[in-house]
């Protein structure tokens, strides 16, 4: 089977991660371990691009960086990961995006993003990126609306599938302007922002998915529900894929990895349930380690996790003994 070229048009950040037992109250000072912080490559787009590359996709990352040392660090990482950055642009005025991430002992995080150059990706940049002739396009909402909308328009014109990880929550995003979408995937907060429904129960998830379906032209709505797993709606039926029972150290990037793996496996085998199971295992491995970038698993690590019988959702023999390309054997060709 031919390798798939995925065009990721999205954000790139450096993550300043601070670990703490708990976040401070307003006015409070907390003294933590001196080793308690780190700088990692990040950004929703960067994390997803790395996940695609580590799953074996021919990954093209169209992002915008500043002319600074953080940009050089990120470019070196993308090169190491085998990500094509011919369509990454350098902004002469804005700095590379930065995210400040507070991570508590329970694995929960709070993120503030300073978008910098990400905010200056233009529809022209998007048009230029399409000259790589992608097989599919992957988008997130951490870049300007016009760029996201233009990407769906060009993809629809070219007849290629679009996957949208609807993060971060954007109250004012004109969803109705998006072109045809294969999978639209918000998390719990994004679902609430886009629909006004908090996906607390199965019934709420269904109501929210139906409401989303009336706003976006998507084949599948996949709601990410954190440690509860994910909810898939195909316009008629729904399916729930439970999360893996693992000890969460840091959930940063779980959503980015989940949606990238979901999209890639779905593109390979056309089976949304099987794809969601692989994505669930990949996201579980992501939450078990600190930081987004250092915790993104390779395809082999996910397959090994499943083969070892550690996965409750992708059971051995069902998905675990075979690769997701099904009978066509992606592993053999590699
Ligand atoms: P992020 O933390 O990157 O913002 P998100 O909010 O976009 O993530 P989540 O719903 O938190 O997305 O997580 C995506 C997927 O990761 C879930 O559907 C689930 O499969 C997995 N996941 C998240 N948290 C946990 C956890 N504590 N234990 C196991 N799996 C988890
Ligand atoms: O989803 C996690 C990502 O969100 C972080 O890497 C941070 O950069 C923000 O974009």
PDB file of C-alpha atoms in Angstrom, residues 15-285:
ATOM      1  CA  UNK A  15       5.940  24.407  25.691  1.00  0.00           C
ATOM      2  CA  UNK A  16       7.189  25.796  28.996  1.00  0.00           C
ATOM      3  CA  UNK A  17       5.974  23.024  31.296  1.00  0.00           C
ATOM      4  CA  UNK A  18       5.828  23.589  35.042  1.00  0.00           C
ATOM      5  CA  UNK A  19       5.118  20.632  37.328  1.00  0.00           C
ATOM      6  CA  UNK A  20       3.449  21.258  40.666  1.00  0.00           C
ATOM      7  CA  UNK A  21       1.534  19.413  43.360  1.00  0.00           C
ATOM      8  CA  UNK A  22      -1.349  21.785  42.713  1.00  0.00           C
ATOM      9  CA  UNK A  23      -1.819  25.131  41.001  1.00  0.00           C
ATOM     10  CA  UNK A  24      -1.470  28.127  43.364  1.00  0.00           C
ATOM     11  CA  UNK A  25      -4.476  30.101  44.558  1.00  0.00           C
ATOM     12  CA  UNK A  26      -4.651  33.793  43.537  1.00  0.00           C
ATOM     13  CA  UNK A  27      -2.055  35.673  45.603  1.00  0.00           C
ATOM     14  CA  UNK A  28      -0.305  32.500  46.774  1.00  0.00           C
ATOM     15  CA  UNK A  29       3.388  31.611  46.213  1.00  0.00           C
ATOM     16  CA  UNK A  30       4.323  27.963  45.892  1.00  0.00           C
ATOM     17  CA  UNK A  31       7.927  26.730  46.040  1.00  0.00           C
ATOM     18  CA  UNK A  32       8.501  23.585  43.999  1.00  0.00           C
ATOM     19  CA  UNK A  33      11.357  21.246  43.202  1.00  0.00           C
ATOM     20  CA  UNK A  34      14.085  22.985  41.173  1.00  0.00           C
ATOM     21  CA  UNK A  35      13.871  20.264  38.517  1.00  0.00           C
ATOM     22  CA  UNK A  36      10.181  20.932  38.184  1.00  0.00           C
ATOM     23  CA  UNK A  37      10.137  22.609  34.799  1.00  0.00           C
ATOM     24  CA  UNK A  38      11.152  21.847  31.245  1.00  0.00           C
ATOM     25  CA  UNK A  39      10.918  23.221  27.707  1.00  0.00           C
ATOM     26  CA  UNK A  40       9.491  20.847  25.116  1.00  0.00           C
ATOM     27  CA  UNK A  41       8.511  21.105  21.464  1.00  0.00           C
ATOM     28  CA  UNK A  42       4.718  21.434  21.328  1.00  0.00           C
ATOM     29  CA  UNK A  43       1.753  23.127  19.751  1.00  0.00           C
ATOM     30  CA  UNK A  44      -1.286  21.139  18.777  1.00  0.00           C
ATOM     31  CA  UNK A  45      -0.095  20.928  15.178  1.00  0.00           C
ATOM     32  CA  UNK A  46       3.479  20.031  16.113  1.00  0.00           C
ATOM     33  CA  UNK A  47       2.293  17.230  18.411  1.00  0.00           C
ATOM     34  CA  UNK A  48      -0.060  15.828  15.782  1.00  0.00           C
ATOM     35  CA  UNK A  49       2.564  16.072  13.029  1.00  0.00           C
ATOM     36  CA  UNK A  50       4.999  14.101  15.198  1.00  0.00           C
ATOM     37  CA  UNK A  51       2.287  11.502  15.904  1.00  0.00           C
ATOM     38  CA  UNK A  52       1.614  11.099  12.154  1.00  0.00           C
ATOM     39  CA  UNK A  53       5.343  10.786  11.436  1.00  0.00           C
ATOM     40  CA  UNK A  54       5.850   8.249  14.245  1.00  0.00           C
ATOM     41  CA  UNK A  55       3.003   6.214  12.770  1.00  0.00           C
ATOM     42  CA  UNK A  56       4.780   6.142   9.438  1.00  0.00           C
ATOM     43  CA  UNK A  57       2.886   8.803   7.476  1.00  0.00           C
ATOM     44  CA  UNK A  58       4.659  10.951   4.901  1.00  0.00           C
ATOM     45  CA  UNK A  59       4.039  14.096   6.960  1.00  0.00           C
ATOM     46  CA  UNK A  60       4.151  17.630   5.609  1.00  0.00           C
ATOM     47  CA  UNK A  61       3.833  20.319   8.280  1.00  0.00           C
ATOM     48  CA  UNK A  62       2.706  23.782   7.150  1.00  0.00           C
ATOM     49  CA  UNK A  63       3.221  26.071  10.127  1.00  0.00           C
ATOM     50  CA  UNK A  64       4.622  29.538  10.759  1.00  0.00           C
ATOM     51  CA  UNK A  65       7.636  30.135  12.995  1.00  0.00           C
ATOM     52  CA  UNK A  66       9.431  33.289  14.112  1.00  0.00           C
ATOM     53  CA  UNK A  67      13.036  34.128  13.332  1.00  0.00           C
ATOM     54  CA  UNK A  68      14.298  33.059  16.751  1.00  0.00           C
ATOM     55  CA  UNK A  69      16.065  30.281  18.625  1.00  0.00           C
ATOM     56  CA  UNK A  70      12.809  28.511  19.481  1.00  0.00           C
ATOM     57  CA  UNK A  71      12.122  28.214  15.749  1.00  0.00           C
ATOM     58  CA  UNK A  72      15.566  26.679  15.226  1.00  0.00           C
ATOM     59  CA  UNK A  73      14.877  24.147  17.992  1.00  0.00           C
ATOM     60  CA  UNK A  74      11.547  23.186  16.466  1.00  0.00           C
ATOM     61  CA  UNK A  75      12.988  22.934  12.945  1.00  0.00           C
ATOM     62  CA  UNK A  76      15.684  20.575  14.246  1.00  0.00           C
ATOM     63  CA  UNK A  77      13.041  18.392  15.914  1.00  0.00           C
ATOM     64  CA  UNK A  78      10.919  18.204  12.740  1.00  0.00           C
ATOM     65  CA  UNK A  79      14.001  17.243  10.741  1.00  0.00           C
ATOM     66  CA  UNK A  80      14.851  14.491  13.231  1.00  0.00           C
ATOM     67  CA  UNK A  81      11.275  13.166  13.031  1.00  0.00           C
ATOM     68  CA  UNK A  82      11.402  13.095   9.225  1.00  0.00           C
ATOM     69  CA  UNK A  83       8.717  15.766   8.882  1.00  0.00           C
ATOM     70  CA  UNK A  84       8.750  17.769   5.643  1.00  0.00           C
ATOM     71  CA  UNK A  85       8.872  21.499   6.449  1.00  0.00           C
ATOM     72  CA  UNK A  86       9.153  22.882   2.912  1.00  0.00           C
ATOM     73  CA  UNK A  87       5.836  24.635   3.530  1.00  0.00           C
ATOM     74  CA  UNK A  88       6.719  26.032   6.958  1.00  0.00           C
ATOM     75  CA  UNK A  89       7.157  29.798   6.699  1.00  0.00           C
ATOM     76  CA  UNK A  90       9.266  32.234   8.709  1.00  0.00           C
ATOM     77  CA  UNK A  91       7.615  35.368  10.059  1.00  0.00           C
ATOM     78  CA  UNK A  92       9.828  38.429  10.290  1.00  0.00           C
ATOM     79  CA  UNK A  93       7.621  40.218  12.803  1.00  0.00           C
ATOM     80  CA  UNK A  94       6.153  37.704  15.236  1.00  0.00           C
ATOM     81  CA  UNK A  95       7.899  35.271  17.567  1.00  0.00           C
ATOM     82  CA  UNK A  96       7.464  31.514  17.560  1.00  0.00           C
ATOM     83  CA  UNK A  97       4.396  30.467  19.549  1.00  0.00           C
ATOM     84  CA  UNK A  98       4.829  29.705  23.236  1.00  0.00           C
ATOM     85  CA  UNK A  99       2.588  27.744  25.586  1.00  0.00           C
ATOM     86  CA  UNK A 100       2.773  27.994  29.345  1.00  0.00           C
ATOM     87  CA  UNK A 101       1.588  24.690  30.803  1.00  0.00           C
ATOM     88  CA  UNK A 102       0.896  24.065  34.494  1.00  0.00           C
ATOM     89  CA  UNK A 103       0.752  20.352  35.258  1.00  0.00           C
ATOM     90  CA  UNK A 104      -0.595  19.077  38.566  1.00  0.00           C
ATOM     91  CA  UNK A 105       0.347  15.815  40.267  1.00  0.00           C
ATOM     92  CA  UNK A 106      -2.961  14.280  39.178  1.00  0.00           C
ATOM     93  CA  UNK A 107      -1.943  14.704  35.501  1.00  0.00           C
ATOM     94  CA  UNK A 108      -4.412  17.556  34.827  1.00  0.00           C
ATOM     95  CA  UNK A 109      -3.102  20.603  33.031  1.00  0.00           C
ATOM     96  CA  UNK A 110      -3.910  24.253  32.415  1.00  0.00           C
ATOM     97  CA  UNK A 111      -2.539  25.826  29.243  1.00  0.00           C
ATOM     98  CA  UNK A 112      -2.099  29.424  28.166  1.00  0.00           C
ATOM     99  CA  UNK A 113      -0.974  29.878  24.557  1.00  0.00           C
ATOM    100  CA  UNK A 114       0.809  32.937  23.176  1.00  0.00           C
ATOM    101  CA  UNK A 115       0.266  32.236  19.469  1.00  0.00           C
ATOM    102  CA  UNK A 116       2.839  34.661  17.989  1.00  0.00           C
ATOM    103  CA  UNK A 117       3.587  33.593  14.410  1.00  0.00           C
ATOM    104  CA  UNK A 118       0.809  30.945  14.434  1.00  0.00           C
ATOM    105  CA  UNK A 119      -1.688  33.778  14.294  1.00  0.00           C
ATOM    106  CA  UNK A 120      -0.187  34.984  11.020  1.00  0.00           C
ATOM    107  CA  UNK A 121      -0.703  31.914   8.833  1.00  0.00           C
ATOM    108  CA  UNK A 122      -2.582  33.167   5.769  1.00  0.00           C
ATOM    109  CA  UNK A 123      -4.909  31.588   3.188  1.00  0.00           C
ATOM    110  CA  UNK A 124      -2.064  32.148   0.703  1.00  0.00           C
ATOM    111  CA  UNK A 125       0.254  30.025   2.872  1.00  0.00           C
ATOM    112  CA  UNK A 126      -2.430  27.336   2.815  1.00  0.00           C
ATOM    113  CA  UNK A 127      -2.777  27.492  -0.955  1.00  0.00           C
ATOM    114  CA  UNK A 128       0.978  27.204  -1.330  1.00  0.00           C
ATOM    115  CA  UNK A 129       1.076  24.186   1.018  1.00  0.00           C
ATOM    116  CA  UNK A 130      -1.455  22.350  -1.139  1.00  0.00           C
ATOM    117  CA  UNK A 131       1.171  22.157  -3.892  1.00  0.00           C
ATOM    118  CA  UNK A 132       2.616  19.164  -1.997  1.00  0.00           C
ATOM    119  CA  UNK A 133      -0.341  17.127  -3.386  1.00  0.00           C
ATOM    120  CA  UNK A 134      -1.523  15.637  -0.093  1.00  0.00           C
ATOM    121  CA  UNK A 135      -3.724  12.541   0.246  1.00  0.00           C
ATOM    122  CA  UNK A 136      -5.434  14.123   3.266  1.00  0.00           C
ATOM    123  CA  UNK A 137      -5.418  17.318   5.316  1.00  0.00           C
ATOM    124  CA  UNK A 138      -5.360  17.633   9.109  1.00  0.00           C
ATOM    125  CA  UNK A 139      -6.360  20.877  10.845  1.00  0.00           C
ATOM    126  CA  UNK A 140      -6.761  22.396  14.304  1.00  0.00           C
ATOM    127  CA  UNK A 141      -8.164  25.718  15.465  1.00  0.00           C
ATOM    128  CA  UNK A 142      -4.935  27.236  16.853  1.00  0.00           C
ATOM    129  CA  UNK A 143      -4.414  29.192  13.609  1.00  0.00           C
ATOM    130  CA  UNK A 144      -6.590  31.888  11.966  1.00  0.00           C
ATOM    131  CA  UNK A 145     -10.144  30.954  10.950  1.00  0.00           C
ATOM    132  CA  UNK A 146      -9.587  32.020   7.323  1.00  0.00           C
ATOM    133  CA  UNK A 147      -6.681  29.587   6.996  1.00  0.00           C
ATOM    134  CA  UNK A 148      -8.749  26.681   8.362  1.00  0.00           C
ATOM    135  CA  UNK A 149     -11.733  27.542   6.143  1.00  0.00           C
ATOM    136  CA  UNK A 150      -9.547  27.953   3.048  1.00  0.00           C
ATOM    137  CA  UNK A 151      -7.930  24.550   3.705  1.00  0.00           C
ATOM    138  CA  UNK A 152     -11.336  22.817   3.816  1.00  0.00           C
ATOM    139  CA  UNK A 153     -12.386  24.644   0.634  1.00  0.00           C
ATOM    140  CA  UNK A 154      -9.250  23.619  -1.279  1.00  0.00           C
ATOM    141  CA  UNK A 155      -9.491  20.033  -0.010  1.00  0.00           C
ATOM    142  CA  UNK A 156     -13.100  19.756  -1.100  1.00  0.00           C
ATOM    143  CA  UNK A 157     -12.157  21.126  -4.518  1.00  0.00           C
ATOM    144  CA  UNK A 158      -9.309  18.605  -4.781  1.00  0.00           C
ATOM    145  CA  UNK A 159     -11.543  15.789  -3.487  1.00  0.00           C
ATOM    146  CA  UNK A 160      -9.304  14.864  -0.552  1.00  0.00           C
ATOM    147  CA  UNK A 161     -10.464  14.098   3.004  1.00  0.00           C
ATOM    148  CA  UNK A 162     -10.172  16.631   5.810  1.00  0.00           C
ATOM    149  CA  UNK A 163      -9.791  15.825   9.507  1.00  0.00           C
ATOM    150  CA  UNK A 164     -10.420  18.511  12.113  1.00  0.00           C
ATOM    151  CA  UNK A 165      -9.275  18.337  15.707  1.00  0.00           C
ATOM    152  CA  UNK A 166     -11.539  21.147  16.937  1.00  0.00           C
ATOM    153  CA  UNK A 167      -9.086  22.488  19.508  1.00  0.00           C
ATOM    154  CA  UNK A 168      -8.834  24.844  21.255  1.00  0.00           C
ATOM    155  CA  UNK A 169     -12.418  25.868  21.985  1.00  0.00           C
ATOM    156  CA  UNK A 170     -13.358  28.856  19.814  1.00  0.00           C
ATOM    157  CA  UNK A 171     -16.744  30.284  20.716  1.00  0.00           C
ATOM    158  CA  UNK A 172     -16.784  32.530  17.644  1.00  0.00           C
ATOM    159  CA  UNK A 173     -15.539  30.070  15.009  1.00  0.00           C
ATOM    160  CA  UNK A 174     -17.909  30.109  11.982  1.00  0.00           C
ATOM    161  CA  UNK A 175     -18.358  26.337  11.743  1.00  0.00           C
ATOM    162  CA  UNK A 176     -20.897  26.680   8.935  1.00  0.00           C
ATOM    163  CA  UNK A 177     -18.164  28.051   6.640  1.00  0.00           C
ATOM    164  CA  UNK A 178     -16.148  24.818   6.776  1.00  0.00           C
ATOM    165  CA  UNK A 179     -16.161  22.560   3.727  1.00  0.00           C
ATOM    166  CA  UNK A 180     -16.838  18.827   3.800  1.00  0.00           C
ATOM    167  CA  UNK A 181     -15.113  17.019   6.676  1.00  0.00           C
ATOM    168  CA  UNK A 182     -14.365  13.331   7.210  1.00  0.00           C
ATOM    169  CA  UNK A 183     -13.938  13.443  11.003  1.00  0.00           C
ATOM    170  CA  UNK A 184     -14.676  16.402  13.287  1.00  0.00           C
ATOM    171  CA  UNK A 185     -13.318  15.788  16.765  1.00  0.00           C
ATOM    172  CA  UNK A 186     -13.805  18.144  19.734  1.00  0.00           C
ATOM    173  CA  UNK A 187     -13.032  17.365  23.383  1.00  0.00           C
ATOM    174  CA  UNK A 188     -15.532  17.875  26.227  1.00  0.00           C
ATOM    175  CA  UNK A 189     -14.935  21.619  26.612  1.00  0.00           C
ATOM    176  CA  UNK A 190     -14.975  22.255  22.872  1.00  0.00           C
ATOM    177  CA  UNK A 191     -18.202  20.260  22.566  1.00  0.00           C
ATOM    178  CA  UNK A 192     -19.809  22.422  25.236  1.00  0.00           C
ATOM    179  CA  UNK A 193     -18.602  25.616  23.569  1.00  0.00           C
ATOM    180  CA  UNK A 194     -19.798  24.591  20.083  1.00  0.00           C
ATOM    181  CA  UNK A 195     -23.154  23.125  21.153  1.00  0.00           C
ATOM    182  CA  UNK A 196     -24.016  24.461  24.605  1.00  0.00           C
ATOM    183  CA  UNK A 197     -24.307  20.823  25.751  1.00  0.00           C
ATOM    184  CA  UNK A 198     -21.917  19.345  28.279  1.00  0.00           C
ATOM    185  CA  UNK A 199     -21.267  15.741  27.187  1.00  0.00           C
ATOM    186  CA  UNK A 200     -21.691  14.273  30.658  1.00  0.00           C
ATOM    187  CA  UNK A 201     -23.959  11.316  29.901  1.00  0.00           C
ATOM    188  CA  UNK A 202     -24.387   9.065  26.859  1.00  0.00           C
ATOM    189  CA  UNK A 203     -27.609  10.896  26.044  1.00  0.00           C
ATOM    190  CA  UNK A 204     -25.856  14.291  26.296  1.00  0.00           C
ATOM    191  CA  UNK A 205     -23.094  13.045  23.980  1.00  0.00           C
ATOM    192  CA  UNK A 206     -25.687  11.997  21.428  1.00  0.00           C
ATOM    193  CA  UNK A 207     -27.561  15.293  21.682  1.00  0.00           C
ATOM    194  CA  UNK A 208     -24.285  17.208  21.301  1.00  0.00           C
ATOM    195  CA  UNK A 209     -23.175  15.066  18.344  1.00  0.00           C
ATOM    196  CA  UNK A 210     -26.525  15.603  16.591  1.00  0.00           C
ATOM    197  CA  UNK A 211     -26.256  19.341  17.177  1.00  0.00           C
ATOM    198  CA  UNK A 212     -22.687  19.359  15.826  1.00  0.00           C
ATOM    199  CA  UNK A 213     -23.867  17.426  12.769  1.00  0.00           C
ATOM    200  CA  UNK A 214     -26.303  20.232  12.043  1.00  0.00           C
ATOM    201  CA  UNK A 215     -23.420  22.740  12.091  1.00  0.00           C
ATOM    202  CA  UNK A 216     -20.642  20.897  10.230  1.00  0.00           C
ATOM    203  CA  UNK A 217     -20.781  18.644   7.188  1.00  0.00           C
ATOM    204  CA  UNK A 218     -18.868  15.769   8.791  1.00  0.00           C
ATOM    205  CA  UNK A 219     -19.078  12.030   8.090  1.00  0.00           C
ATOM    206  CA  UNK A 220     -18.153  11.294  11.707  1.00  0.00           C
ATOM    207  CA  UNK A 221     -18.289  13.292  14.912  1.00  0.00           C
ATOM    208  CA  UNK A 222     -15.847  11.918  17.477  1.00  0.00           C
ATOM    209  CA  UNK A 223     -16.093  13.484  20.942  1.00  0.00           C
ATOM    210  CA  UNK A 224     -13.037  12.991  23.151  1.00  0.00           C
ATOM    211  CA  UNK A 225     -14.054  12.393  26.741  1.00  0.00           C
ATOM    212  CA  UNK A 226     -10.734  12.274  28.628  1.00  0.00           C
ATOM    213  CA  UNK A 227     -10.488   9.259  30.952  1.00  0.00           C
ATOM    214  CA  UNK A 228     -14.009   8.228  29.886  1.00  0.00           C
ATOM    215  CA  UNK A 229     -12.822   7.498  26.341  1.00  0.00           C
ATOM    216  CA  UNK A 230     -14.524   8.683  23.176  1.00  0.00           C
ATOM    217  CA  UNK A 231     -17.944   8.841  21.555  1.00  0.00           C
ATOM    218  CA  UNK A 232     -18.390   8.225  17.822  1.00  0.00           C
ATOM    219  CA  UNK A 233     -21.470   9.307  15.866  1.00  0.00           C
ATOM    220  CA  UNK A 234     -21.965   8.471  12.198  1.00  0.00           C
ATOM    221  CA  UNK A 235     -25.237  10.293  11.638  1.00  0.00           C
ATOM    222  CA  UNK A 236     -27.319   7.263  12.569  1.00  0.00           C
ATOM    223  CA  UNK A 237     -25.671   5.179  15.246  1.00  0.00           C
ATOM    224  CA  UNK A 238     -23.220   5.858  18.012  1.00  0.00           C
ATOM    225  CA  UNK A 239     -20.405   3.891  19.598  1.00  0.00           C
ATOM    226  CA  UNK A 240     -18.459   4.386  22.804  1.00  0.00           C
ATOM    227  CA  UNK A 241     -14.801   3.435  23.046  1.00  0.00           C
ATOM    228  CA  UNK A 242     -13.723   3.358  26.711  1.00  0.00           C
ATOM    229  CA  UNK A 243     -10.346   4.824  27.667  1.00  0.00           C
ATOM    230  CA  UNK A 244      -7.553   2.524  28.732  1.00  0.00           C
ATOM    231  CA  UNK A 245      -7.147   2.120  32.468  1.00  0.00           C
ATOM    232  CA  UNK A 246      -3.699   3.595  32.985  1.00  0.00           C
ATOM    233  CA  UNK A 247      -2.053   5.898  35.520  1.00  0.00           C
ATOM    234  CA  UNK A 248      -2.150   9.380  34.002  1.00  0.00           C
ATOM    235  CA  UNK A 249       1.009  11.388  34.696  1.00  0.00           C
ATOM    236  CA  UNK A 250       0.363  14.218  32.221  1.00  0.00           C
ATOM    237  CA  UNK A 251      -2.496  14.375  29.712  1.00  0.00           C
ATOM    238  CA  UNK A 252      -0.918  17.174  27.619  1.00  0.00           C
ATOM    239  CA  UNK A 253      -1.098  16.249  23.948  1.00  0.00           C
ATOM    240  CA  UNK A 254      -3.439  13.262  24.447  1.00  0.00           C
ATOM    241  CA  UNK A 255      -6.077  14.887  22.265  1.00  0.00           C
ATOM    242  CA  UNK A 256      -3.566  15.833  19.545  1.00  0.00           C
ATOM    243  CA  UNK A 257      -2.209  12.293  19.401  1.00  0.00           C
ATOM    244  CA  UNK A 258      -5.666  10.690  19.612  1.00  0.00           C
ATOM    245  CA  UNK A 259      -7.061  12.602  16.627  1.00  0.00           C
ATOM    246  CA  UNK A 260      -3.916  12.189  14.507  1.00  0.00           C
ATOM    247  CA  UNK A 261      -3.807   8.415  15.057  1.00  0.00           C
ATOM    248  CA  UNK A 262      -7.575   8.144  14.601  1.00  0.00           C
ATOM    249  CA  UNK A 263      -7.294   9.948  11.242  1.00  0.00           C
ATOM    250  CA  UNK A 264      -4.277   8.010  10.019  1.00  0.00           C
ATOM    251  CA  UNK A 265      -5.564   4.536  10.900  1.00  0.00           C
ATOM    252  CA  UNK A 266      -8.987   5.419   9.498  1.00  0.00           C
ATOM    253  CA  UNK A 267      -7.326   6.494   6.240  1.00  0.00           C
ATOM    254  CA  UNK A 268      -5.500   3.153   6.135  1.00  0.00           C
ATOM    255  CA  UNK A 269      -8.331   0.791   6.927  1.00  0.00           C
ATOM    256  CA  UNK A 270     -11.564   2.778   6.574  1.00  0.00           C
ATOM    257  CA  UNK A 271     -12.815   1.395   9.888  1.00  0.00           C
ATOM    258  CA  UNK A 272     -13.712   4.132  12.372  1.00  0.00           C
ATOM    259  CA  UNK A 273     -14.085   1.772  15.356  1.00  0.00           C
ATOM    260  CA  UNK A 274     -10.772   0.048  14.803  1.00  0.00           C
ATOM    261  CA  UNK A 275      -9.136   3.451  14.230  1.00  0.00           C
ATOM    262  CA  UNK A 276     -10.579   4.780  17.492  1.00  0.00           C
ATOM    263  CA  UNK A 277      -9.236   1.767  19.373  1.00  0.00           C
ATOM    264  CA  UNK A 278      -5.717   2.366  18.074  1.00  0.00           C
ATOM    265  CA  UNK A 279      -6.071   6.058  18.864  1.00  0.00           C
ATOM    266  CA  UNK A 280      -7.215   5.201  22.393  1.00  0.00           C
ATOM    267  CA  UNK A 281      -4.110   3.068  22.968  1.00  0.00           C
ATOM    268  CA  UNK A 282      -1.825   5.757  21.493  1.00  0.00           C
ATOM    269  CA  UNK A 283      -3.426   8.409  23.724  1.00  0.00           C
ATOM    270  CA  UNK A 284      -3.112   6.143  26.781  1.00  0.00           C
ATOM    271  CA  UNK A 285       0.624   5.787  26.152  1.00  0.00           C
TER     272      UNK A 285
END
